[in-house]
C-alpha cells in the first residue's frame, strides 16, 4: 500500500458494524478521509442501528445495512447472506475500504468480506498478522500501550493514510424541519416556557448501562423541587417501558413540570430536542454522543463497561462509582450489583446539572443552593 494508491482512491467504503454511537465517533475520521481528496465519495456499511444516523451525517454519501454475524446481538443466518453482501459491495466497485473497530474487536471478518468484494485497498487496526486480508495493517497497540478515546483511535487510523480533517468535532446535522416540529411539541407541553428545562434520556440498549429507575425518579423530583426546572423525558418506543417504570417509581410525587415525550420522537426529533435543551442527562449511549456532536452540555451516567466512550469535545460531567470490576465490556452486569451506576447518588446528578446550567448562563432563575460534591 502506498500513499499514492490512497490519494487516487475516490470511492471509499467505511465499515462500522456495531451501534449508532460507535458510528458517530467515527465521523471525524470519515470527514478526514472525505476531505483529503477532491470528489471523494463515502459509503457506510453499518448495522441497522448505525445506519439510522447516516441521514444526519453530511460526510456520508450512501449507506448499506448489514447485520454481521460476528457482531454482538446479531441474529443467526446462513452463509448466503454474507456472499450476497460481498456481491453487493463488488458491484459498487469500491477503490478502498477503511474498517473501523474498537480495540476489543477483530477486523478480520470484515476484511475478508472486503477481500471477497475485490476492494483493492483495505485498512484496519489488527492484533495478529492479517497477511493478504489487509493491504494496510496498523498493528493494534491497545490496551497494552494505553487506551485512546474511540474518536482519537479512528482519527489515528485515518491519519495513517495521510487524512487529517479540518475539524475533529463529531458530526450530526439537525434539520430545520425537526427543530420547528420540536419547538411546537415543547410549547404544547409548556416545557421551557416559564423556567429553564432539562432533557433526560434514560434508555440504553445494554442493561448494564442503565441508571436505576428509582434513581431517575429521585433525580426528577430534585430537579423540580431544588432547581425549579421543567423536565422532559425522551426515548423511542423501545424506551417507553423504561420511562413507565420511572414514572411508576415516582408515583404521586411526580411533579407537574415533568413531561414524557416517550414514543413521540424519531431520531430527527431526538436530535432536535437535544439541540434545544440547555442540558442533557443520559446514560452512556447514543444520545450522549449526539449531544457531543451537536454541542449540547451533557451529564453522562457512565457505566464502567468501557473506558473509551466519554463525551468528546463538549462540556460534560461524567458520573460513576469506581468498582474493582471496571471495564468488563458486558451488556449485563456479571456481578449482579451494578454498583458503577447504582452508587451514583441522585444528588450528584442534580449538582452536575446545576453546574452545567451555571456555565451556560441558563441558571438565572435557579434558587440559591450549595452544590453537592460530584465525581468528574
CSV table of C-alpha atoms in Angstrom, one decimal, residues 79-261:
chain,number,residue,atom,x,y,z
A,79,UNK,CA,-23.6,-18.0,4.5
A,80,UNK,CA,-25.6,-17.0,1.5
A,81,UNK,CA,-26.3,-13.6,3.1
A,82,UNK,CA,-22.5,-13.0,3.5
A,83,UNK,CA,-22.0,-13.9,-0.1
A,84,UNK,CA,-24.8,-11.6,-1.1
A,85,UNK,CA,-23.4,-8.6,0.7
A,86,UNK,CA,-19.9,-9.4,-0.9
A,87,UNK,CA,-21.5,-9.3,-4.3
A,88,UNK,CA,-23.3,-6.1,-3.5
A,89,UNK,CA,-20.1,-4.5,-2.4
A,90,UNK,CA,-18.3,-5.7,-5.5
A,91,UNK,CA,-21.0,-4.2,-7.8
A,92,UNK,CA,-20.2,-0.8,-6.3
A,93,UNK,CA,-16.5,-1.0,-7.4
A,94,UNK,CA,-15.0,0.5,-4.3
A,95,UNK,CA,-11.4,1.7,-4.6
A,96,UNK,CA,-10.7,1.2,-0.9
A,97,UNK,CA,-12.2,0.1,2.5
A,98,UNK,CA,-11.5,1.5,5.9
A,99,UNK,CA,-12.6,-0.9,8.7
A,100,UNK,CA,-13.3,0.9,12.0
A,101,UNK,CA,-13.3,-1.3,15.1
A,102,UNK,CA,-13.0,-1.0,18.9
A,103,UNK,CA,-9.7,-2.5,20.1
A,104,UNK,CA,-11.7,-5.4,21.6
A,105,UNK,CA,-13.0,-6.3,18.1
A,106,UNK,CA,-11.2,-8.2,15.3
A,107,UNK,CA,-11.3,-6.6,11.8
A,108,UNK,CA,-10.6,-9.8,10.0
A,109,UNK,CA,-14.2,-10.9,9.2
A,110,UNK,CA,-14.9,-7.5,7.7
A,111,UNK,CA,-11.5,-7.6,5.9
A,112,UNK,CA,-12.4,-11.0,4.4
A,113,UNK,CA,-15.7,-9.6,3.2
A,114,UNK,CA,-13.9,-6.7,1.5
A,115,UNK,CA,-11.4,-9.1,0.1
A,116,UNK,CA,-14.1,-11.2,-1.4
A,117,UNK,CA,-15.6,-8.0,-2.8
A,118,UNK,CA,-12.4,-7.3,-4.7
A,119,UNK,CA,-11.8,-4.0,-2.9
A,120,UNK,CA,-8.1,-3.4,-3.6
A,121,UNK,CA,-7.1,-1.3,-0.6
A,122,UNK,CA,-8.2,-2.4,2.9
A,123,UNK,CA,-7.1,-0.6,6.1
A,124,UNK,CA,-7.6,-1.5,9.7
A,125,UNK,CA,-6.0,-1.9,13.1
A,126,UNK,CA,-5.3,-5.6,13.7
A,127,UNK,CA,-3.7,-7.6,16.5
A,128,UNK,CA,-2.5,-10.5,14.5
A,129,UNK,CA,-0.8,-10.5,11.1
A,130,UNK,CA,-3.6,-10.3,8.6
A,131,UNK,CA,-1.4,-11.2,5.6
A,132,UNK,CA,-3.4,-10.6,2.4
A,133,UNK,CA,-6.6,-9.7,4.2
A,134,UNK,CA,-5.3,-6.2,4.8
A,135,UNK,CA,-3.2,-4.1,2.4
A,136,UNK,CA,-2.8,-1.5,5.2
A,137,UNK,CA,-2.1,-3.1,8.6
A,138,UNK,CA,-1.8,-0.9,11.6
A,139,UNK,CA,-0.6,-3.1,14.5
A,140,UNK,CA,-3.1,-3.0,17.4
A,141,UNK,CA,-1.5,-1.1,20.3
A,142,UNK,CA,-4.4,-1.2,22.7
A,143,UNK,CA,-4.9,-1.9,25.5
A,144,UNK,CA,-1.3,-2.9,26.2
A,145,UNK,CA,0.1,0.5,25.4
A,146,UNK,CA,-2.7,2.6,26.7
A,147,UNK,CA,-6.3,3.2,25.6
A,148,UNK,CA,-7.3,6.1,23.4
A,149,UNK,CA,-10.7,7.7,23.2
A,150,UNK,CA,-12.6,6.0,20.4
A,151,UNK,CA,-12.7,9.2,18.3
A,152,UNK,CA,-8.9,9.6,18.6
A,153,UNK,CA,-8.4,5.9,17.7
A,154,UNK,CA,-10.3,6.3,14.4
A,155,UNK,CA,-8.6,9.7,13.6
A,156,UNK,CA,-5.3,8.0,14.1
A,157,UNK,CA,-6.3,5.3,11.6
A,158,UNK,CA,-7.2,7.9,9.0
A,159,UNK,CA,-4.0,9.8,9.7
A,160,UNK,CA,-2.0,6.6,8.8
A,161,UNK,CA,-3.0,7.2,5.2
A,162,UNK,CA,-2.4,11.0,5.3
A,163,UNK,CA,-6.0,12.0,6.1
A,164,UNK,CA,-6.4,14.9,8.5
A,165,UNK,CA,-9.8,16.7,9.0
A,166,UNK,CA,-10.3,20.5,9.3
A,167,UNK,CA,-12.3,19.8,12.5
A,168,UNK,CA,-12.2,16.9,15.0
A,169,UNK,CA,-15.8,17.5,16.1
A,170,UNK,CA,-18.3,14.7,15.7
A,171,UNK,CA,-21.0,15.2,13.1
A,172,UNK,CA,-24.8,15.3,13.5
A,173,UNK,CA,-26.7,17.8,11.4
A,174,UNK,CA,-30.1,18.8,12.9
A,175,UNK,CA,-32.7,19.5,10.3
A,176,UNK,CA,-34.7,22.7,10.3
A,177,UNK,CA,-38.0,20.9,10.0
A,178,UNK,CA,-37.2,18.8,13.0
A,179,UNK,CA,-36.3,21.9,15.1
A,180,UNK,CA,-39.6,23.5,14.1
A,181,UNK,CA,-41.6,20.4,15.0
A,182,UNK,CA,-39.8,20.1,18.3
A,183,UNK,CA,-40.4,23.7,19.2
A,184,UNK,CA,-44.1,23.1,18.7
A,185,UNK,CA,-44.1,20.0,20.8
A,186,UNK,CA,-42.2,21.7,23.7
A,187,UNK,CA,-44.6,24.7,23.5
A,188,UNK,CA,-47.6,22.3,23.6
A,189,UNK,CA,-46.2,20.7,26.7
A,190,UNK,CA,-45.2,24.1,28.1
A,191,UNK,CA,-41.7,23.0,28.5
A,192,UNK,CA,-39.2,25.8,28.9
A,193,UNK,CA,-41.8,28.5,28.6
A,194,UNK,CA,-41.5,30.0,32.1
A,195,UNK,CA,-38.3,28.4,33.5
A,196,UNK,CA,-35.2,26.5,32.4
A,197,UNK,CA,-35.6,22.9,31.4
A,198,UNK,CA,-33.5,19.8,31.2
A,199,UNK,CA,-33.8,16.8,28.9
A,200,UNK,CA,-33.5,13.3,30.3
A,201,UNK,CA,-32.9,10.2,28.2
A,202,UNK,CA,-33.0,7.1,30.5
A,203,UNK,CA,-32.8,4.4,27.8
A,204,UNK,CA,-29.8,2.2,26.8
A,205,UNK,CA,-29.5,-0.9,24.7
A,206,UNK,CA,-27.5,-2.7,27.4
A,207,UNK,CA,-28.9,-3.3,30.8
A,208,UNK,CA,-25.5,-2.7,32.4
A,209,UNK,CA,-25.6,0.9,31.2
A,210,UNK,CA,-29.0,1.9,32.6
A,211,UNK,CA,-29.2,4.1,35.7
A,212,UNK,CA,-31.9,2.6,38.0
A,213,UNK,CA,-35.5,3.7,37.6
A,214,UNK,CA,-35.8,4.7,41.2
A,215,UNK,CA,-32.7,6.9,41.0
A,216,UNK,CA,-34.1,8.6,37.9
A,217,UNK,CA,-37.4,9.3,39.8
A,218,UNK,CA,-35.4,10.9,42.6
A,219,UNK,CA,-33.4,13.0,40.1
A,220,UNK,CA,-36.6,14.2,38.5
A,221,UNK,CA,-38.1,15.2,41.9
A,222,UNK,CA,-35.0,17.0,42.9
A,223,UNK,CA,-34.6,18.8,39.6
A,224,UNK,CA,-38.2,20.1,40.0
A,225,UNK,CA,-38.0,20.8,43.8
A,226,UNK,CA,-34.5,22.1,44.2
A,227,UNK,CA,-33.7,23.7,40.8
A,228,UNK,CA,-37.3,24.6,39.8
A,229,UNK,CA,-36.7,23.4,36.2
A,230,UNK,CA,-39.0,21.7,33.7
A,231,UNK,CA,-38.1,18.2,32.9
A,232,UNK,CA,-38.7,16.3,29.6
A,233,UNK,CA,-38.2,12.6,29.3
A,234,UNK,CA,-37.2,11.4,25.9
A,235,UNK,CA,-37.0,8.0,24.3
A,236,UNK,CA,-38.2,5.9,21.4
A,237,UNK,CA,-41.0,3.3,21.6
A,238,UNK,CA,-38.4,0.8,22.9
A,239,UNK,CA,-37.7,3.1,25.8
A,240,UNK,CA,-41.4,3.6,26.8
A,241,UNK,CA,-41.2,0.7,29.3
A,242,UNK,CA,-38.2,2.2,31.0
A,243,UNK,CA,-39.8,5.6,31.2
A,244,UNK,CA,-43.1,4.0,32.5
A,245,UNK,CA,-41.0,2.3,35.3
A,246,UNK,CA,-39.5,5.7,36.2
A,247,UNK,CA,-43.0,7.3,36.4
A,248,UNK,CA,-44.3,4.4,38.4
A,249,UNK,CA,-41.4,4.7,40.8
A,250,UNK,CA,-42.2,8.4,41.3
A,251,UNK,CA,-45.9,7.6,42.0
A,252,UNK,CA,-47.9,10.6,43.2
A,253,UNK,CA,-44.6,12.5,43.8
A,254,UNK,CA,-44.1,13.1,40.1
A,255,UNK,CA,-44.0,16.9,39.6
A,256,UNK,CA,-46.5,18.5,37.2
A,257,UNK,CA,-43.5,20.2,35.5
A,258,UNK,CA,-42.3,16.8,34.2
A,259,UNK,CA,-43.5,15.7,30.7
A,260,UNK,CA,-42.8,12.5,28.8
A,261,UNK,CA,-42.0,12.5,25.1
